[in-house]
């Protein structure tokens, strides 16, 4: 339903949102997201092509989000790597149907429209700030963040201010 | 989002529901649904394994629905060939998350749950009986049905009575 690629892209974006203090290397992201490096590299390329992240090579290089997590939706991330395919016209090519979808294809497209709408109204900031027992990508609370003191608060992220490590 | 296989299965089931008067050969179904025969054969095998259709070889053989279209849901058809994958536990394998999904995976699973619910509440009978300009698989109105006089009305289908050709 939601492709593996889209889910991996969301993991990567969530990691970048949670580590806005500095660019993250592909290896950093892979370790946190449990995504194989070659697969992740392709996902990051797609996110870059869509203008959602910037990536720089070199010693202090890495990837970072272009937008604030408060302005970035799940929909934009999914759309960048594996778009939800809406049904715009009869998949059988029946000319008399055209864009007047029959009840079968109307139902299927309605389902996709519902998902699209839900993803358009969910921001990455919501994903990383909602209270609850589980935080994305983190075992209870990200142990390495707590240990290094690099934990970035939600208000830091919303205001685009990173916390120095 | 909705896989090609699931959409093909729905086309096949809709065709069988609209031609309840006699078993339909794979070639009949392929012609009406615009699905390649080898692909369709695999889809029909899956529908058969799931107990949604029966198939008989031989001169008067073919495939037919087991249930009335009024009792068969979109969900059952999709579930038979390419199930909607719900997220039951943390895809990263984080033990502390377990079945307490984080907001990322909760959002994704909620989207799938919405689609699942929508498909569970839609029957095949609804797909072939809803008024509107387009009828599934048919150019305006199925020309061959009109010509052969084999058009099966919705009340015939709902009551499980086929119309003799």
mmCIF file of N, CA and C in Angstrom, chain A residues 1-2 7 10-11 32-34 74 84 91-92 94 96-97 100-105 107-108 111-112 114-115 119 122 126-127 130 133-140, chain B residues 1-2 7 10-11 32-34 74 84 91-92 94 96-97 100-105 107-108 111-112 114-115 119 122 126-127 130 133-140:
data_model
loop_
_atom_site.group_PDB
_atom_site.id
_atom_site.type_symbol
_atom_site.label_atom_id
_atom_site.label_comp_id
_atom_site.label_asym_id
_atom_site.label_seq_id
_atom_site.Cartn_x
_atom_site.Cartn_y
_atom_site.Cartn_z
ATOM 1 N N UNK A 1 0.857 -1.210 0.000
ATOM 2 C CA UNK A 1 0.000 0.000 0.000
ATOM 3 C C UNK A 1 0.887 1.253 0.000
ATOM 4 N N UNK A 2 1.558 1.494 1.143
ATOM 5 C CA UNK A 2 2.608 2.522 1.154
ATOM 6 C C UNK A 2 3.882 1.762 0.808
ATOM 7 N N UNK A 7 8.253 4.595 2.637
ATOM 8 C CA UNK A 7 8.423 4.472 4.088
ATOM 9 C C UNK A 7 9.871 4.779 4.479
ATOM 10 N N UNK A 10 10.434 8.479 4.418
ATOM 11 C CA UNK A 10 9.886 9.137 5.609
ATOM 12 C C UNK A 10 10.794 8.931 6.819
ATOM 13 N N UNK A 11 11.362 7.734 6.938
ATOM 14 C CA UNK A 11 12.312 7.507 8.035
ATOM 15 C C UNK A 11 13.489 8.471 7.912
ATOM 16 N N UNK A 32 20.566 5.039 11.772
ATOM 17 C CA UNK A 32 19.379 5.388 12.571
ATOM 18 C C UNK A 32 18.089 4.813 12.005
ATOM 19 N N UNK A 33 18.038 4.706 10.681
ATOM 20 C CA UNK A 33 16.770 4.315 10.048
ATOM 21 C C UNK A 33 16.702 2.824 9.732
ATOM 22 N N UNK A 34 17.823 2.129 9.871
ATOM 23 C CA UNK A 34 17.896 0.689 9.556
ATOM 24 C C UNK A 34 17.605 0.443 8.073
ATOM 25 N N UNK A 74 3.890 14.826 4.977
ATOM 26 C CA UNK A 74 4.118 13.425 4.580
ATOM 27 C C UNK A 74 3.889 13.293 3.082
ATOM 28 N N UNK A 84 1.674 8.651 -4.924
ATOM 29 C CA UNK A 84 0.388 7.950 -4.889
ATOM 30 C C UNK A 84 -0.239 8.114 -6.270
ATOM 31 N N UNK A 91 -8.796 3.222 -16.703
ATOM 32 C CA UNK A 91 -7.583 2.434 -16.943
ATOM 33 C C UNK A 91 -7.743 1.445 -18.089
ATOM 34 N N UNK A 92 -8.975 1.138 -18.496
ATOM 35 C CA UNK A 92 -9.181 0.224 -19.613
ATOM 36 C C UNK A 92 -9.127 0.958 -20.946
ATOM 37 N N UNK A 94 -11.397 2.932 -22.072
ATOM 38 C CA UNK A 94 -12.716 3.054 -22.700
ATOM 39 C C UNK A 94 -12.994 4.536 -22.943
ATOM 40 N N UNK A 96 -15.594 6.105 -23.903
ATOM 41 C CA UNK A 96 -16.859 6.646 -23.401
ATOM 42 C C UNK A 96 -16.797 6.934 -21.897
ATOM 43 N N UNK A 97 -15.852 6.293 -21.200
ATOM 44 C CA UNK A 97 -15.683 6.595 -19.767
ATOM 45 C C UNK A 97 -14.856 7.876 -19.612
ATOM 46 N N UNK A 100 -14.955 10.222 -16.634
ATOM 47 C CA UNK A 100 -16.112 9.821 -15.830
ATOM 48 C C UNK A 100 -15.876 8.403 -15.339
ATOM 49 N N UNK A 101 -15.178 8.288 -14.227
ATOM 50 C CA UNK A 101 -14.816 6.959 -13.760
ATOM 51 C C UNK A 101 -16.055 6.139 -13.427
ATOM 52 N N UNK A 102 -15.987 4.849 -13.702
ATOM 53 C CA UNK A 102 -17.069 3.938 -13.317
ATOM 54 C C UNK A 102 -17.002 3.731 -11.805
ATOM 55 N N UNK A 103 -18.021 3.124 -11.206
ATOM 56 C CA UNK A 103 -18.016 2.969 -9.736
ATOM 57 C C UNK A 103 -16.807 2.189 -9.208
ATOM 58 N N UNK A 104 -16.293 1.237 -10.000
ATOM 59 C CA UNK A 104 -15.107 0.493 -9.545
ATOM 60 C C UNK A 104 -13.917 1.436 -9.396
ATOM 61 N N UNK A 105 -13.608 2.136 -10.465
ATOM 62 C CA UNK A 105 -12.416 2.999 -10.411
ATOM 63 C C UNK A 105 -12.648 4.242 -9.556
ATOM 64 N N UNK A 107 -14.307 4.174 -6.708
ATOM 65 C CA UNK A 107 -14.047 3.709 -5.347
ATOM 66 C C UNK A 107 -12.549 3.637 -5.052
ATOM 67 N N UNK A 108 -11.815 3.089 -6.016
ATOM 68 C CA UNK A 108 -10.368 2.963 -5.809
ATOM 69 C C UNK A 108 -9.712 4.341 -5.722
ATOM 70 N N UNK A 111 -10.385 6.074 -2.425
ATOM 71 C CA UNK A 111 -9.523 5.578 -1.342
ATOM 72 C C UNK A 111 -8.174 6.287 -1.392
ATOM 73 N N UNK A 112 -7.650 6.433 -2.601
ATOM 74 C CA UNK A 112 -6.348 7.108 -2.740
ATOM 75 C C UNK A 112 -6.455 8.588 -2.393
ATOM 76 N N UNK A 114 -8.424 9.875 -0.216
ATOM 77 C CA UNK A 114 -8.499 9.979 1.250
ATOM 78 C C UNK A 114 -7.106 9.923 1.862
ATOM 79 N N UNK A 115 -6.309 8.999 1.354
ATOM 80 C CA UNK A 115 -4.935 8.867 1.862
ATOM 81 C C UNK A 115 -4.140 10.128 1.535
ATOM 82 N N UNK A 119 -2.304 12.608 4.192
ATOM 83 C CA UNK A 119 -0.860 12.873 4.142
ATOM 84 C C UNK A 119 -0.579 14.367 3.923
ATOM 85 N N UNK A 122 -0.643 16.181 7.306
ATOM 86 C CA UNK A 122 0.276 15.751 8.375
ATOM 87 C C UNK A 122 1.675 16.273 8.098
ATOM 88 N N UNK A 126 4.807 17.165 13.241
ATOM 89 C CA UNK A 126 3.846 16.387 14.040
ATOM 90 C C UNK A 126 4.392 14.989 14.344
ATOM 91 N N UNK A 127 5.048 14.411 13.350
ATOM 92 C CA UNK A 127 5.556 13.044 13.540
ATOM 93 C C UNK A 127 6.585 12.967 14.660
ATOM 94 N N UNK A 130 4.641 14.516 18.514
ATOM 95 C CA UNK A 130 3.456 14.008 19.199
ATOM 96 C C UNK A 130 3.837 13.245 20.460
ATOM 97 N N UNK A 133 4.261 6.927 23.875
ATOM 98 C CA UNK A 133 5.343 6.080 24.396
ATOM 99 C C UNK A 133 6.473 5.861 23.390
ATOM 100 N N UNK A 134 6.191 6.011 22.089
ATOM 101 C CA UNK A 134 7.220 5.706 21.083
ATOM 102 C C UNK A 134 7.549 6.943 20.259
ATOM 103 N N UNK A 135 8.843 7.167 20.060
ATOM 104 C CA UNK A 135 9.305 8.279 19.252
ATOM 105 C C UNK A 135 9.901 7.686 17.975
ATOM 106 N N UNK A 136 9.643 8.290 16.792
ATOM 107 C CA UNK A 136 10.151 7.678 15.568
ATOM 108 C C UNK A 136 11.646 7.396 15.630
ATOM 109 N N UNK A 137 12.018 6.206 15.190
ATOM 110 C CA UNK A 137 13.413 5.766 15.029
ATOM 111 C C UNK A 137 14.158 5.568 16.343
ATOM 112 N N UNK A 138 13.505 5.827 17.467
ATOM 113 C CA UNK A 138 14.221 5.836 18.740
ATOM 114 C C UNK A 138 13.726 4.740 19.678
ATOM 115 N N UNK A 139 14.681 4.052 20.287
ATOM 116 C CA UNK A 139 14.344 3.078 21.314
ATOM 117 C C UNK A 139 14.046 3.846 22.606
ATOM 118 N N UNK A 140 12.799 3.935 22.958
ATOM 119 C CA UNK A 140 12.285 4.714 24.097
ATOM 120 C C UNK A 140 12.595 6.187 23.896
ATOM 121 N N UNK B 1 -0.305 2.298 -5.068
ATOM 122 C CA UNK B 1 -1.158 2.286 -3.872
ATOM 123 C C UNK B 1 -2.046 1.032 -3.886
ATOM 124 N N UNK B 2 -3.023 1.025 -4.832
ATOM 125 C CA UNK B 2 -3.747 -0.218 -5.068
ATOM 126 C C UNK B 2 -2.963 -0.917 -6.169
ATOM 127 N N UNK B 7 -6.229 -4.535 -8.778
ATOM 128 C CA UNK B 7 -7.167 -3.877 -9.698
ATOM 129 C C UNK B 7 -7.629 -4.862 -10.762
ATOM 130 N N UNK B 10 -10.213 -7.170 -9.308
ATOM 131 C CA UNK B 10 -11.517 -6.508 -9.194
ATOM 132 C C UNK B 10 -12.225 -6.456 -10.545
ATOM 133 N N UNK B 11 -11.464 -6.190 -11.597
ATOM 134 C CA UNK B 11 -12.073 -6.199 -12.935
ATOM 135 C C UNK B 11 -12.667 -7.581 -13.232
ATOM 136 N N UNK B 32 -12.919 -8.926 -21.897
ATOM 137 C CA UNK B 32 -13.731 -7.870 -21.279
ATOM 138 C C UNK B 32 -12.933 -6.951 -20.369
ATOM 139 N N UNK B 33 -11.918 -7.524 -19.709
ATOM 140 C CA UNK B 33 -11.206 -6.747 -18.687
ATOM 141 C C UNK B 33 -9.932 -6.095 -19.215
ATOM 142 N N UNK B 34 -9.535 -6.454 -20.440
ATOM 143 C CA UNK B 34 -8.293 -5.940 -21.033
ATOM 144 C C UNK B 34 -7.070 -6.349 -20.211
ATOM 145 N N UNK B 74 -15.137 -5.471 -1.806
ATOM 146 C CA UNK B 74 -13.860 -5.115 -2.455
ATOM 147 C C UNK B 74 -12.700 -5.632 -1.606
ATOM 148 N N UNK B 84 -3.762 -5.703 1.675
ATOM 149 C CA UNK B 84 -3.293 -4.425 2.213
ATOM 150 C C UNK B 84 -2.447 -4.748 3.436
ATOM 151 N N UNK B 91 8.352 -1.429 12.283
ATOM 152 C CA UNK B 91 9.094 -1.999 11.152
ATOM 153 C C UNK B 91 10.604 -1.955 11.340
ATOM 154 N N UNK B 92 11.091 -1.128 12.263
ATOM 155 C CA UNK B 92 12.530 -1.072 12.513
ATOM 156 C C UNK B 92 12.970 -2.152 13.503
ATOM 157 N N UNK B 94 12.356 -2.101 16.650
ATOM 158 C CA UNK B 94 12.708 -1.542 17.968
ATOM 159 C C UNK B 94 11.831 -2.211 19.023
ATOM 160 N N UNK B 96 11.375 -1.664 22.112
ATOM 161 C CA UNK B 96 10.622 -0.805 23.036
ATOM 162 C C UNK B 96 9.362 -0.251 22.380
ATOM 163 N N UNK B 97 9.327 -0.238 21.047
ATOM 164 C CA UNK B 97 8.101 0.199 20.368
ATOM 165 C C UNK B 97 7.108 -0.952 20.321
ATOM 166 N N UNK B 100 3.323 -0.606 20.070
ATOM 167 C CA UNK B 100 3.033 0.824 20.299
ATOM 168 C C UNK B 100 3.694 1.628 19.183
ATOM 169 N N UNK B 101 2.996 1.736 18.073
ATOM 170 C CA UNK B 101 3.609 2.394 16.920
ATOM 171 C C UNK B 101 3.934 3.848 17.227
ATOM 172 N N UNK B 102 5.037 4.324 16.653
ATOM 173 C CA UNK B 102 5.398 5.735 16.782
ATOM 174 C C UNK B 102 4.473 6.540 15.873
ATOM 175 N N UNK B 103 4.463 7.854 16.006
ATOM 176 C CA UNK B 103 3.537 8.662 15.186
ATOM 177 C C UNK B 103 3.719 8.463 13.681
ATOM 178 N N UNK B 104 4.953 8.198 13.220
ATOM 179 C CA UNK B 104 5.168 7.958 11.786
ATOM 180 C C UNK B 104 4.410 6.711 11.345
ATOM 181 N N UNK B 105 4.673 5.609 12.007
ATOM 182 C CA UNK B 105 4.032 4.359 11.573
ATOM 183 C C UNK B 105 2.553 4.316 11.930
ATOM 184 N N UNK B 107 0.567 6.955 11.650
ATOM 185 C CA UNK B 107 -0.068 7.689 10.541
ATOM 186 C C UNK B 107 -0.217 6.795 9.313
ATOM 187 N N UNK B 108 0.858 6.074 8.982
ATOM 188 C CA UNK B 108 0.815 5.222 7.794
ATOM 189 C C UNK B 108 -0.220 4.109 7.980
ATOM 190 N N UNK B 111 -3.782 5.342 7.657
ATOM 191 C CA UNK B 111 -4.197 5.518 6.257
ATOM 192 C C UNK B 111 -4.656 4.182 5.681
ATOM 193 N N UNK B 112 -3.909 3.144 5.981
ATOM 194 C CA UNK B 112 -4.276 1.821 5.468
ATOM 195 C C UNK B 112 -5.564 1.318 6.109
ATOM 196 N N UNK B 114 -8.033 3.160 7.062
ATOM 197 C CA UNK B 114 -9.140 3.890 6.431
ATOM 198 C C UNK B 114 -9.527 3.235 5.106
ATOM 199 N N UNK B 115 -8.508 2.894 4.332
ATOM 200 C CA UNK B 115 -8.766 2.238 3.042
ATOM 201 C C UNK B 115 -9.422 0.867 3.275
ATOM 202 N N UNK B 119 -13.040 -0.348 1.870
ATOM 203 C CA UNK B 119 -13.190 -1.529 1.008
ATOM 204 C C UNK B 119 -14.088 -2.590 1.659
ATOM 205 N N UNK B 122 -17.779 -1.774 0.894
ATOM 206 C CA UNK B 122 -18.224 -1.679 -0.503
ATOM 207 C C UNK B 122 -18.387 -3.072 -1.090
ATOM 208 N N UNK B 126 -22.624 -3.199 -5.443
ATOM 209 C CA UNK B 126 -22.652 -1.730 -5.547
ATOM 210 C C UNK B 126 -21.877 -1.252 -6.776
ATOM 211 N N UNK B 127 -20.763 -1.912 -7.042
ATOM 212 C CA UNK B 127 -19.923 -1.491 -8.173
ATOM 213 C C UNK B 127 -20.652 -1.622 -9.508
ATOM 214 N N UNK B 130 -24.507 0.867 -9.301
ATOM 215 C CA UNK B 130 -24.626 2.307 -9.054
ATOM 216 C C UNK B 130 -24.989 3.056 -10.321
ATOM 217 N N UNK B 133 -22.930 7.648 -15.463
ATOM 218 C CA UNK B 133 -22.695 7.569 -16.901
ATOM 219 C C UNK B 133 -21.827 6.382 -17.322
ATOM 220 N N UNK B 134 -21.012 5.871 -16.402
ATOM 221 C CA UNK B 134 -20.074 4.807 -16.775
ATOM 222 C C UNK B 134 -20.365 3.533 -15.987
ATOM 223 N N UNK B 135 -20.376 2.404 -16.698
ATOM 224 C CA UNK B 135 -20.587 1.112 -16.060
ATOM 225 C C UNK B 135 -19.269 0.349 -16.139
ATOM 226 N N UNK B 136 -18.848 -0.356 -15.058
ATOM 227 C CA UNK B 136 -17.539 -1.001 -15.107
ATOM 228 C C UNK B 136 -17.367 -1.886 -16.337
ATOM 229 N N UNK B 137 -16.214 -1.780 -16.953
ATOM 230 C CA UNK B 137 -15.780 -2.616 -18.083
ATOM 231 C C UNK B 137 -16.566 -2.389 -19.373
ATOM 232 N N UNK B 138 -17.553 -1.514 -19.342
ATOM 233 C CA UNK B 138 -18.452 -1.388 -20.491
ATOM 234 C C UNK B 138 -18.339 -0.021 -21.164
ATOM 235 N N UNK B 139 -18.304 -0.041 -22.491
ATOM 236 C CA UNK B 139 -18.350 1.202 -23.243
ATOM 237 C C UNK B 139 -19.806 1.649 -23.301
ATOM 238 N N UNK B 140 -20.141 2.661 -22.570
ATOM 239 C CA UNK B 140 -21.495 3.188 -22.375
ATOM 240 C C UNK B 140 -22.398 2.106 -21.780
#
